mmCIF file of C-alpha atoms in Angstrom:
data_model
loop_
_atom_site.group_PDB
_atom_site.id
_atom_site.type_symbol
_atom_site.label_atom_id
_atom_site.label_comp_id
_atom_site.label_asym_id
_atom_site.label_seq_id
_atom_site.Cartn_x
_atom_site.Cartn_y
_atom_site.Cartn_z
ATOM 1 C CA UNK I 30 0.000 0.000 0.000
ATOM 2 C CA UNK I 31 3.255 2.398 0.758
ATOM 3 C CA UNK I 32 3.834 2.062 -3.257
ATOM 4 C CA UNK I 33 0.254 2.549 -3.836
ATOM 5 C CA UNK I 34 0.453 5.529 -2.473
ATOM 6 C CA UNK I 35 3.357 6.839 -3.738
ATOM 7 C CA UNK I 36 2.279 6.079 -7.236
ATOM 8 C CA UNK I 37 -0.882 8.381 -6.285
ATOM 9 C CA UNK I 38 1.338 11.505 -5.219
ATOM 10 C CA UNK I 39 2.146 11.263 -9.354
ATOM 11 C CA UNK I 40 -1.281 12.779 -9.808
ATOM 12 C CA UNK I 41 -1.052 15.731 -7.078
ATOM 13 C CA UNK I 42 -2.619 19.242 -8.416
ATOM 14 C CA UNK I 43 -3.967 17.569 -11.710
ATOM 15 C CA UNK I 44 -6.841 15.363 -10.772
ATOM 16 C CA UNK I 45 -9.256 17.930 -9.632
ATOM 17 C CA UNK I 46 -12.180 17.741 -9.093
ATOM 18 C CA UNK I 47 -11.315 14.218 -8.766
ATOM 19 C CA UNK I 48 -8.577 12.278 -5.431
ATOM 20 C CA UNK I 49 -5.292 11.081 -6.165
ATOM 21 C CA UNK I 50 -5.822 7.534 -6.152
ATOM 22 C CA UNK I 51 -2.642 4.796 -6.960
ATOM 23 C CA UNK I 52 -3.187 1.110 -7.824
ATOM 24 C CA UNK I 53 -0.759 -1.727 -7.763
ATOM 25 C CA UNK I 54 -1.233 -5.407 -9.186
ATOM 26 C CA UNK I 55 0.747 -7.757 -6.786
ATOM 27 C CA UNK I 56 1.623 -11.252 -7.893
ATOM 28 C CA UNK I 57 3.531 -13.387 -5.413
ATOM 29 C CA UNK I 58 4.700 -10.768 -3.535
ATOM 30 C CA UNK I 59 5.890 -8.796 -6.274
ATOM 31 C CA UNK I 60 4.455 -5.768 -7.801
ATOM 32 C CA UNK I 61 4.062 -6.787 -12.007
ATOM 33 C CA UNK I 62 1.733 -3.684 -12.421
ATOM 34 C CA UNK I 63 1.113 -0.089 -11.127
ATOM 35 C CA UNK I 64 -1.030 2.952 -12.238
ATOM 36 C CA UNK I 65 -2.081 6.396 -10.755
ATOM 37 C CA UNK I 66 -5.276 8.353 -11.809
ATOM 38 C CA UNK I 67 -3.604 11.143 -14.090
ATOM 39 C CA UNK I 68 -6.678 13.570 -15.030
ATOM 40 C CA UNK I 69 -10.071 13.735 -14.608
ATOM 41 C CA UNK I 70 -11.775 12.514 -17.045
ATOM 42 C CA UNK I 71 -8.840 9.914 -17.827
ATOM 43 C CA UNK I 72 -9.066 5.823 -16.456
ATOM 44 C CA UNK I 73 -8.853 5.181 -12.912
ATOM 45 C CA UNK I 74 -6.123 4.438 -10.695
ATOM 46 C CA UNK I 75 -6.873 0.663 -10.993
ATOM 47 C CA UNK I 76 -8.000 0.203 -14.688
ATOM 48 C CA UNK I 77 -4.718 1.486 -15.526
ATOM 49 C CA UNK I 78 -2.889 -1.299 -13.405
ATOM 50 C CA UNK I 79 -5.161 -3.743 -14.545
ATOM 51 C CA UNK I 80 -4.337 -3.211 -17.817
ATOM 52 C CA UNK I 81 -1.222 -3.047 -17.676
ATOM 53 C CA UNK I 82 -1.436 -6.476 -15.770
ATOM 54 C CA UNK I 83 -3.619 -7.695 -18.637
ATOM 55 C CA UNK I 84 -3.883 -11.384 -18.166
ATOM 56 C CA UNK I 85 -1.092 -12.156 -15.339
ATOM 57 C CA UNK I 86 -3.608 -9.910 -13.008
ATOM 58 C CA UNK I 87 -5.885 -13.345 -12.799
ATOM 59 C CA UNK I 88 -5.583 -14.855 -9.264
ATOM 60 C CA UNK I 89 -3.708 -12.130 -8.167
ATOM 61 C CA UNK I 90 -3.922 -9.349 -5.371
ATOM 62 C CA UNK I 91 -5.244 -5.217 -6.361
ATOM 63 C CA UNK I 92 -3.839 -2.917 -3.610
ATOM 64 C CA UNK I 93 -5.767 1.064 -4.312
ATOM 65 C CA UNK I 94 -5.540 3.653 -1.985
ATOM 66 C CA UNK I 95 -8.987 4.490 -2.382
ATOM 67 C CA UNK I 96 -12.727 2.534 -2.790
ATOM 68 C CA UNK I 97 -13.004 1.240 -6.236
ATOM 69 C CA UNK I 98 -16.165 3.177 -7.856
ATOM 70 C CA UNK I 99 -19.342 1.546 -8.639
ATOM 71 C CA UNK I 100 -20.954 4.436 -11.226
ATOM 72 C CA UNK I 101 -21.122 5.783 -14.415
ATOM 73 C CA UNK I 102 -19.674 8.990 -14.122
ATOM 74 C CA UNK I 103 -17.129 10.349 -17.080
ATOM 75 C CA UNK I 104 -15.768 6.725 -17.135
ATOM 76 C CA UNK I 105 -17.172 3.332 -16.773
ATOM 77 C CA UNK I 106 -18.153 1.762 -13.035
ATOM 78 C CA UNK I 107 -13.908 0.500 -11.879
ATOM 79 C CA UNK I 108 -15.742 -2.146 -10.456
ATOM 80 C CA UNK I 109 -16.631 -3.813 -13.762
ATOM 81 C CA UNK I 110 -12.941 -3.462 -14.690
ATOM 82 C CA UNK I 111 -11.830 -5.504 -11.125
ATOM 83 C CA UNK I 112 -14.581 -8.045 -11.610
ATOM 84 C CA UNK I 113 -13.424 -8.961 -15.207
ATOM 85 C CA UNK I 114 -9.721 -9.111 -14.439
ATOM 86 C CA UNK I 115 -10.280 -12.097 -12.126
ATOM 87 C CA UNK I 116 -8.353 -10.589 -9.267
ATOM 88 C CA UNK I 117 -8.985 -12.827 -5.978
ATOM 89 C CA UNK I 118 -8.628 -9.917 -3.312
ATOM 90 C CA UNK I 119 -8.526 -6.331 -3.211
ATOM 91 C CA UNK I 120 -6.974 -4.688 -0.750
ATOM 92 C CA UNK I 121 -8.344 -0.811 -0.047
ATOM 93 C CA UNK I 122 -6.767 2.210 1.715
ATOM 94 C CA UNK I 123 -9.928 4.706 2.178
ATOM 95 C CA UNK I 124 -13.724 4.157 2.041
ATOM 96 C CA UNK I 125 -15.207 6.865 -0.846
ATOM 97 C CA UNK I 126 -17.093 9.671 0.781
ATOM 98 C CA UNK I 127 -19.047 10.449 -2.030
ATOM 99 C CA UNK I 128 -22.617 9.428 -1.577
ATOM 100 C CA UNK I 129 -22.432 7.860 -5.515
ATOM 101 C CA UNK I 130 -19.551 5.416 -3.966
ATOM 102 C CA UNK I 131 -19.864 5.201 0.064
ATOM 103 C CA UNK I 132 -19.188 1.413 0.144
ATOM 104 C CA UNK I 133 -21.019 0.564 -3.587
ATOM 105 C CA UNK I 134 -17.836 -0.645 -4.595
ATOM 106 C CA UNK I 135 -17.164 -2.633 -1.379
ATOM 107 C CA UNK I 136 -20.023 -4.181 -1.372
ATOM 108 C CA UNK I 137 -20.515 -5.294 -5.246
ATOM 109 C CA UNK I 138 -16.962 -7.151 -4.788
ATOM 110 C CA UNK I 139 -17.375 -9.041 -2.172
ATOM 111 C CA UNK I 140 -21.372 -9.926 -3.648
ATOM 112 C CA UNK I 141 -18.978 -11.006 -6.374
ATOM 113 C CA UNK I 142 -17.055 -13.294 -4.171
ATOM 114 C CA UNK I 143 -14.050 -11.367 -4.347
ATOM 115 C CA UNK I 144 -12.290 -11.121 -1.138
ATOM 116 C CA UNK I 145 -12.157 -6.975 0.008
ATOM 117 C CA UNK I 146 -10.188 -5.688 3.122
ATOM 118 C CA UNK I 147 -10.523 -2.342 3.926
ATOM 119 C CA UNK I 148 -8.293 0.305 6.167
ATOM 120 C CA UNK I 149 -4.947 -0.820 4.979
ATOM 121 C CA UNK I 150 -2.678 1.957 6.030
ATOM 122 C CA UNK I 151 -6.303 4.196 6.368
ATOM 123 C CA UNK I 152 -5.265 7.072 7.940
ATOM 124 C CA UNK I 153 -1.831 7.931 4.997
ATOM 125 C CA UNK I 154 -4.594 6.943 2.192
ATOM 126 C CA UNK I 155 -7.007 9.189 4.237
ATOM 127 C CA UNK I 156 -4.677 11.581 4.748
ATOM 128 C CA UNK I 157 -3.617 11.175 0.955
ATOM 129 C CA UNK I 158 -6.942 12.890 -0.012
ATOM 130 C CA UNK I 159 -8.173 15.178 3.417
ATOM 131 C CA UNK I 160 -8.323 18.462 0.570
ATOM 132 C CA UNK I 161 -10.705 16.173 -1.310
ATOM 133 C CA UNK I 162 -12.442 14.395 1.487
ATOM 134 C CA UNK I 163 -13.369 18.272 2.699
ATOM 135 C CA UNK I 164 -14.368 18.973 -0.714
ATOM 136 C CA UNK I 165 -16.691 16.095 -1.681
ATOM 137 C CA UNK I 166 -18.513 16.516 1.923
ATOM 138 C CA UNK I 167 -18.686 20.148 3.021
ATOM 139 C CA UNK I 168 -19.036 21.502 -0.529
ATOM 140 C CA UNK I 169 -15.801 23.582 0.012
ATOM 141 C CA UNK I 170 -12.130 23.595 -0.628
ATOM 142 C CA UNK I 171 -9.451 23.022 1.571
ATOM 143 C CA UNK I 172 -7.401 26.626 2.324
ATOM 144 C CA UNK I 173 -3.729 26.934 3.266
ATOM 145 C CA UNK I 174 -2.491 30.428 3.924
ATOM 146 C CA UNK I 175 0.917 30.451 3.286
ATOM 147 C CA UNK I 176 3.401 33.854 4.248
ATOM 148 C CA UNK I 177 6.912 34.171 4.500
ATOM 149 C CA UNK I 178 7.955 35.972 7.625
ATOM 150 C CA UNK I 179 10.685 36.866 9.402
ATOM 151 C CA UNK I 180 11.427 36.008 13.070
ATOM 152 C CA UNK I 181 9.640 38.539 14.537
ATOM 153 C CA UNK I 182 6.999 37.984 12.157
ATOM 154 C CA UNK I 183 7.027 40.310 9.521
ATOM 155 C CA UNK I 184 6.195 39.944 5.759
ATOM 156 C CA UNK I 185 7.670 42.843 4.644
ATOM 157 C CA UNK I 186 9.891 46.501 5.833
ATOM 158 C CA UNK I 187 7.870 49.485 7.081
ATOM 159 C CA UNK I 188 8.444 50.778 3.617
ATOM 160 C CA UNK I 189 6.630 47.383 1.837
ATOM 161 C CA UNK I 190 9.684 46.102 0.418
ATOM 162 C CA UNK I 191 9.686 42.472 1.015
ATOM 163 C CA UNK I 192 12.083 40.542 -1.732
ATOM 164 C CA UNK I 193 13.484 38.401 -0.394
ATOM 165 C CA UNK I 194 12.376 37.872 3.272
ATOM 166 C CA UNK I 195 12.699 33.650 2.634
ATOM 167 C CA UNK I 196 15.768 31.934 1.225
ATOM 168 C CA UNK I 197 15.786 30.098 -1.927
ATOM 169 C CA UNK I 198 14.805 26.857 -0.998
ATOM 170 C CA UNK I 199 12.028 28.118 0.667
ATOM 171 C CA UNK I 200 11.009 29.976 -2.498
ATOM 172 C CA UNK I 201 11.273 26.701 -4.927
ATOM 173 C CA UNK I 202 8.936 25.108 -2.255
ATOM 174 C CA UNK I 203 6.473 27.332 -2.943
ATOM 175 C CA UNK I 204 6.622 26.664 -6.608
ATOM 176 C CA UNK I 205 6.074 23.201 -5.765
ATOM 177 C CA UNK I 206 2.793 24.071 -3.704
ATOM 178 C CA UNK I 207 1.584 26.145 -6.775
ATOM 179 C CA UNK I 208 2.108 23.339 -8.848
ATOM 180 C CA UNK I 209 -0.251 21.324 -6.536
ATOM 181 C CA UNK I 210 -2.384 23.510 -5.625
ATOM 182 C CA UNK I 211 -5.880 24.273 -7.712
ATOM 183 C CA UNK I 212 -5.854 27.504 -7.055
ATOM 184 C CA UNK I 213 -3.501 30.713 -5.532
ATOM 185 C CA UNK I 214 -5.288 33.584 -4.274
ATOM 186 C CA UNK I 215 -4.349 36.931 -3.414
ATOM 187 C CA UNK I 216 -6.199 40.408 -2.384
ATOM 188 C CA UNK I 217 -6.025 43.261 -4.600
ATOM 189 C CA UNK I 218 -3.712 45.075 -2.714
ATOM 190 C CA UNK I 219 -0.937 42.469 -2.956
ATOM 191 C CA UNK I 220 -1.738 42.653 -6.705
ATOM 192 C CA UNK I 221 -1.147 46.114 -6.945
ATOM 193 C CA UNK I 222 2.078 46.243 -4.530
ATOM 194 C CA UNK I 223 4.042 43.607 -6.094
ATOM 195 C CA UNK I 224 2.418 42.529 -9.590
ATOM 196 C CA UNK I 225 2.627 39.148 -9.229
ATOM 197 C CA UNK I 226 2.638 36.268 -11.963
ATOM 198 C CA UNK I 227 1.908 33.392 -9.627
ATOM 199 C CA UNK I 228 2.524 30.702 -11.826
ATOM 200 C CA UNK I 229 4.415 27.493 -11.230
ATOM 201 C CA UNK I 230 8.093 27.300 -11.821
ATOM 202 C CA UNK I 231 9.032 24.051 -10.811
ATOM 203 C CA UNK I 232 13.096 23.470 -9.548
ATOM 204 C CA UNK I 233 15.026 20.719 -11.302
ATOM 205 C CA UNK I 234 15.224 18.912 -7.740
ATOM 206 C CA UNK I 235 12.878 17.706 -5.212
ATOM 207 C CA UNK I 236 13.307 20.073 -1.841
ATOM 208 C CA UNK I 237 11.694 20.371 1.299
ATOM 209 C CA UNK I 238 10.504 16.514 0.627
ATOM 210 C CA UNK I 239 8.320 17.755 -2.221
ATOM 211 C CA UNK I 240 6.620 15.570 -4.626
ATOM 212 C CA UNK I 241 8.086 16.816 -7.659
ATOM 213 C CA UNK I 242 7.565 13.552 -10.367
ATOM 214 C CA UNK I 243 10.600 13.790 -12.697
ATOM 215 C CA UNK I 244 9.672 14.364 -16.311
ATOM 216 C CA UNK I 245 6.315 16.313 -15.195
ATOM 217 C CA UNK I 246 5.560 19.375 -16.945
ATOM 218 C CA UNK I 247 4.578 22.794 -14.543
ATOM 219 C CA UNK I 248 0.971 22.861 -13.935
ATOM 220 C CA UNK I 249 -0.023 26.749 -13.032
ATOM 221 C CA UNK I 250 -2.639 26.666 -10.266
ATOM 222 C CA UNK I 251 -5.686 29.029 -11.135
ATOM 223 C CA UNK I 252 -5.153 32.580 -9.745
ATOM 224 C CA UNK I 253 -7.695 34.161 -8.000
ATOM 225 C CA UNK I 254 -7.727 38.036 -6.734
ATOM 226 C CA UNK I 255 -10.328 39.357 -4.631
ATOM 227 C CA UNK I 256 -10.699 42.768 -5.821
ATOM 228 C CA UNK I 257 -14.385 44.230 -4.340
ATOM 229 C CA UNK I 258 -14.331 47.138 -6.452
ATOM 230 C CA UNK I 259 -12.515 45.838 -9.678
ATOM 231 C CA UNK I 260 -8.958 47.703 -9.069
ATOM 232 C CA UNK I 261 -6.708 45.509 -10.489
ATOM 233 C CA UNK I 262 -5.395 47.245 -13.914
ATOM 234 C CA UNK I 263 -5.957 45.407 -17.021
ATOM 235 C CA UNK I 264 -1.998 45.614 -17.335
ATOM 236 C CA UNK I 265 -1.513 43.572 -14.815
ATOM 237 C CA UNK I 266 0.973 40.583 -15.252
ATOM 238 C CA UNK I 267 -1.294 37.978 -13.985
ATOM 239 C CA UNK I 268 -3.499 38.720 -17.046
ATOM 240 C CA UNK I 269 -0.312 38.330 -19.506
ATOM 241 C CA UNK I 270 0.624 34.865 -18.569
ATOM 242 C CA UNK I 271 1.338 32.496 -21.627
ATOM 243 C CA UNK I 272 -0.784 30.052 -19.154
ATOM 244 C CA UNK I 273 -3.904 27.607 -19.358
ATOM 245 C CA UNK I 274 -4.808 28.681 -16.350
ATOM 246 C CA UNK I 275 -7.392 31.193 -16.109
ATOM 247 C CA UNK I 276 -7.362 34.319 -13.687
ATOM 248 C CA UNK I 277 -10.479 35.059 -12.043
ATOM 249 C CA UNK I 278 -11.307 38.464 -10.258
ATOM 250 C CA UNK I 279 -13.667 38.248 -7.346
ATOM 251 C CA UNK I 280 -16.012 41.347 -7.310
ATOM 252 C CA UNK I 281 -19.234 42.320 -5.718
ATOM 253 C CA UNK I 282 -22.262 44.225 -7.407
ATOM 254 C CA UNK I 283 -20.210 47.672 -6.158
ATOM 255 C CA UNK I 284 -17.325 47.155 -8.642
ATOM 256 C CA UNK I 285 -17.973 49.621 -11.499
ATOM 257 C CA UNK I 286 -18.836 48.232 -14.489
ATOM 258 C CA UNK I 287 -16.679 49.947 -16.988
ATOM 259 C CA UNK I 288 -13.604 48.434 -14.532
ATOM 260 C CA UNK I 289 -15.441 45.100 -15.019
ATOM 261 C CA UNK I 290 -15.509 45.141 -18.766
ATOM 262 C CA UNK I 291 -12.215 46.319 -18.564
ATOM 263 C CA UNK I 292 -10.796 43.515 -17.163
ATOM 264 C CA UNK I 293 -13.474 40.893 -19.001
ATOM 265 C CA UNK I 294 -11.635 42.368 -21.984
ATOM 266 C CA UNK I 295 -7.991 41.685 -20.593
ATOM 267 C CA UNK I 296 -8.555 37.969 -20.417
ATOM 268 C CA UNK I 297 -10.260 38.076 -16.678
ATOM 269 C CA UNK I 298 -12.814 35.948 -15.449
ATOM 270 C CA UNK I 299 -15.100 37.724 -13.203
ATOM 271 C CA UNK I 300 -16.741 36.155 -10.029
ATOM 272 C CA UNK I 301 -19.646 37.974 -8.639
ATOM 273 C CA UNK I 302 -19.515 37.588 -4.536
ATOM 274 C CA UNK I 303 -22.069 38.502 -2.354
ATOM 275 C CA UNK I 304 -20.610 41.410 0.046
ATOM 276 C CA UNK I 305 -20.040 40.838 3.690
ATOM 277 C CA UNK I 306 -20.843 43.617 6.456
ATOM 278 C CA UNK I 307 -18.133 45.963 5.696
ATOM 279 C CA UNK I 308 -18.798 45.484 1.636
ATOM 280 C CA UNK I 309 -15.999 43.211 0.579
ATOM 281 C CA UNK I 310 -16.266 39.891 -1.084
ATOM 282 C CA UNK I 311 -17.493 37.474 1.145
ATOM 283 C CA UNK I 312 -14.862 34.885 1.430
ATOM 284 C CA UNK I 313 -17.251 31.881 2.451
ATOM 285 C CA UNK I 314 -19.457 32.772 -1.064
ATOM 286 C CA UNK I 315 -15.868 33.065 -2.776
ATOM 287 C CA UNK I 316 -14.860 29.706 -1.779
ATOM 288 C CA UNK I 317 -18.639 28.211 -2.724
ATOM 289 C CA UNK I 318 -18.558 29.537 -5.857
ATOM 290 C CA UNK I 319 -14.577 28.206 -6.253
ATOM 291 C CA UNK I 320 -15.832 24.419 -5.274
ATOM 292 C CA UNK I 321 -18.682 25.183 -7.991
ATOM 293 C CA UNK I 322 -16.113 25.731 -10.263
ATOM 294 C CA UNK I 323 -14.414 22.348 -9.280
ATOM 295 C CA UNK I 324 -11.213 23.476 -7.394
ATOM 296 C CA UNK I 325 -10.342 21.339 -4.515
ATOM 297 C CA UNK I 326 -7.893 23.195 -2.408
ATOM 298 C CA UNK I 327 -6.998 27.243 -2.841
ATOM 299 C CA UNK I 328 -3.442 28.853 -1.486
ATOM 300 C CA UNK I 329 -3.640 31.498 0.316
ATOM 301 C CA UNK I 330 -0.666 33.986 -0.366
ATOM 302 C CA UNK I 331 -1.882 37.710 1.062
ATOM 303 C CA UNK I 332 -1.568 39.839 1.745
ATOM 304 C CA UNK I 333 -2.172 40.588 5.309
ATOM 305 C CA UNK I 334 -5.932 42.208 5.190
ATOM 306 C CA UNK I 335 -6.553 38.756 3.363
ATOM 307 C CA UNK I 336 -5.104 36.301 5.835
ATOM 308 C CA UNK I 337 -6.351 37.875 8.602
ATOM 309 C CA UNK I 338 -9.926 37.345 6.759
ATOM 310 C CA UNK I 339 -9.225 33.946 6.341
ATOM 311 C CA UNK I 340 -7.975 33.818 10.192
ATOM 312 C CA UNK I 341 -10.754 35.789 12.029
ATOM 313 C CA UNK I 342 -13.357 34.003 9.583
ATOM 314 C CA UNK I 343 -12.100 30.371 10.691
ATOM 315 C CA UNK I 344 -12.534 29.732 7.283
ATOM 316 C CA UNK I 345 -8.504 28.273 6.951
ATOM 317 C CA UNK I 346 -7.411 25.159 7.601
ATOM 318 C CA UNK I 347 -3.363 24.606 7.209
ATOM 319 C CA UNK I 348 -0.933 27.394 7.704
ATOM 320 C CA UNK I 349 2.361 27.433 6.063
ATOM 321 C CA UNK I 350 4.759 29.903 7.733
ATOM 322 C CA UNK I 351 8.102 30.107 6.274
ATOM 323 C CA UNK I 352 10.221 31.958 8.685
ATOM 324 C CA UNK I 353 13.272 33.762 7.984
ATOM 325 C CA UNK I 354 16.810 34.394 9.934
ATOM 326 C CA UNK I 355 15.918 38.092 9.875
ATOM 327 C CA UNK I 356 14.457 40.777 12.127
ATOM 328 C CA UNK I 357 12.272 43.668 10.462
ATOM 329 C CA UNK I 358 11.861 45.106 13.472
ATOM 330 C CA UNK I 359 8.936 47.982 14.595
ATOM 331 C CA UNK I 360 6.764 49.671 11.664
ATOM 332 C CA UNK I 361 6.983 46.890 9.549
ATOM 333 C CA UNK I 362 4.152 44.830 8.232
ATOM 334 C CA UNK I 363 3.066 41.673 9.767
ATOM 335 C CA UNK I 364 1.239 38.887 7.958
ATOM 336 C CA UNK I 365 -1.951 38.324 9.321
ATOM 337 C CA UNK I 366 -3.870 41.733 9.842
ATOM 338 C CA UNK I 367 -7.274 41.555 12.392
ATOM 339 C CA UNK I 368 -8.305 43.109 15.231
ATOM 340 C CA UNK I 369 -6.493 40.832 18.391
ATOM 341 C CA UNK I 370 -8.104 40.336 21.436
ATOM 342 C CA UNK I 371 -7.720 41.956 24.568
ATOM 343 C CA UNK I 372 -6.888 39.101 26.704
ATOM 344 C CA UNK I 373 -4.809 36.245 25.738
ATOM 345 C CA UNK I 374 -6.683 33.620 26.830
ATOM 346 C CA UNK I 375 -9.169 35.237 23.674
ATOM 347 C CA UNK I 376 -6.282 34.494 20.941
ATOM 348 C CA UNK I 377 -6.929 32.694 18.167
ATOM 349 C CA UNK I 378 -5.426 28.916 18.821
ATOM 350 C CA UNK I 379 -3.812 26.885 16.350
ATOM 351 C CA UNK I 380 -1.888 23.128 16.790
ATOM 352 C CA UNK I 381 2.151 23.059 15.499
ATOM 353 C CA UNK I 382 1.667 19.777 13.405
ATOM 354 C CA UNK I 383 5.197 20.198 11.424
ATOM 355 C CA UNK I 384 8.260 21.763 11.835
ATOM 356 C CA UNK I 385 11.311 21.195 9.422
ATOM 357 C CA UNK I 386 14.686 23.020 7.813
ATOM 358 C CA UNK I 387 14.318 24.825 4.836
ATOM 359 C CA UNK I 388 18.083 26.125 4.073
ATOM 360 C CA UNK I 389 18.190 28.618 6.944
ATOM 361 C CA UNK I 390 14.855 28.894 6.679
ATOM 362 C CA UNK I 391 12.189 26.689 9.085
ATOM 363 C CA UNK I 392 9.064 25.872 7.504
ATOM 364 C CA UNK I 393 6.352 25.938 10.151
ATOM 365 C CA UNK I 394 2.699 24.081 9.453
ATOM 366 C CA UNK I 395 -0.208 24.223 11.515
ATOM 367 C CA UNK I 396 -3.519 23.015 11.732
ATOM 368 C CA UNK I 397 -6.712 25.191 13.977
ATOM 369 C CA UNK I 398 -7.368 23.611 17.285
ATOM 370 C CA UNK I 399 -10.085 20.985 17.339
#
């Protein structure tokens, strides 16, 4: 199951909407056949092992990292693949959360007579797809803010200049997260301070235990700005990427329409928001209307106003904090901007669930309490 699930981590940032799922045929205790779920839209995890097994995959052993599905969707029902290969068990990681496969598949196998065990190595294939598992059940995608800030937690000087606060490694890392990320999102502001591209430039090596598959092409995550009032100029770089990806500016009904055309005519999408109390987008609508458009998980990357939105809303659920060897020191910006609490006991909590070296970086992840 350790291979299966390594051969699944091929497919991270270019299934959605659909999991990473891997697949291996085993034959006397060797592996003759392997396959990961590439696209969506493209043959599952285990009809690509099984075919690649073609005949020697009779009386022998199919390990997936996820439930096998029993559906017509935009392929045929995986289960009609398993039955006719004439494999004699199947070994599964995760039970499907999706009401079309919640234990279907399980349960046409074994009425098959095909011998199924389930919760091999559960919580890594679980934890394999928890962006997806959030997705498929709550109707949202999973959010990681990610800043890079300096000791005393700063994100930039007092007069906004903030290249580089992180080292290189740490900057290649993010590159990698683009890459598997569905989606990057930024406020206006950031847009207009530092004219981002945010694409994907992936580094020649892995770092930072990435999952960069050699021979894999960049993917560019779709970029998202949330611009209320349409601000971003129709000159701006994220709209004159040589990318597939699209860029789509979040607006409300405020955002003047000649700005709006503007920027419909620069290559933007536009996605109307409702407006929350103080007449911004409102982030929770933003993120429906994201998982409407199929994107699984969304980076977070500022600027402050934004990630303390995403903080004070609860609507975050990983933190990436690359922190830097430097000190910025007093009038300089920090990287999460909302109104603190009076009393400490009133902070906001989070859970340390990582901690590694980045170069002379350390790469901090947590997780909100509970």
């Amino acid at each position: 199951m350790l291979e299966a699930l390594a051969e699944a981590e091929l497919g991270r940032g270019r299934t959605h909407p659909n999991p990473v799922v891997g697949a291996l045929v085993v034959s006397s205790g060797k592996a003759i056949a392997r396959g990961h779920h590439e696209r969506a839209g493209g043959p599952h995890a285990e009809v690509v092992a099984l075919r690649q097994a073609g005949d020697r995959a009779r009386g022998a052993d199919l390990y997936v990292t996820l439930e096998p599905c029993d559906h017509h969707g935009r392929t045929p029902p995986c289960t009609e693949a398993v039955l006719a290969s004439g494999v004699r068990r199947v070994v599964i990681g995760s039970v499907d959360p999706n009401p079309l496969v919640h234990g279907r598949g399980i349960r046409r196998l074994r009425a098959a007579g095909i011998r199924v065990d389930v919760g091999v190595l559960g919580d890594a294939c679980d934890a394999a797809n928890e962006m997806w598992f959030k997705f498929i059940t709550r109707k949202l995608p999973w959010v990681m803010l990610k800043a890079a800030v300096t000791l005393d937690g700063k994100i930039a000087t007092g007069s906004g200049d903030s290249r580089w606060v992180s080292g290189r490694e740490s900057r290649m890392l993010v590159h990698v997260l683009r890459d598997e990320m569905d989606a990057v999102l930024v406020g206006v502001g950031t847009a207009l301070a530092d004219d981002p591209r945010l694409t994907a430039r992936l580094p020649r090596v892995a770092v930072g235990g990435s999952r960069v598959a050699t021979g894999v092409a960049p993917r560019d995550p779709v970029r998202v700005v949330v611009d209320s009032t349409a601000r971003l100029p129709p000159t701006a770089r994220l709209l004159r990427q040589r990318s597939t990806a699209p860029t789509l500016v979040a607006c409300t009904l405020r955002a003047p329409p000649a700005r709006v055309k503007a920027l419909q005519r620069a290559g933007a999408e536009i996605v109307r928001c409702r407006a929350d109390r103080a007449g911004r987008v409102d982030l929770k609508d933003l993120l429906r209307r994201l998982a409407g458009r199929g994107l699984t998980s969304v980076m977070v990357e500022g600027g402050a106003r934004i990630h303390g939105s995403f903080l004070e809303g609860r609507l975050w659920d990983e933190v990436y904090l690359f922190v830097a060897p430097r000190l910025a020191g007093e009038g300089a910006l920090s990287w999460a901007g909302f109104d603190g609490p009076r009393r400490m006991d009133q902070a906001l909590g989070a859970r340390i669930v990582d901690s590694s070296r980045l170069g002379d970086d350390l790469l901090v992840t947590a997780r909100p309490l509970g």
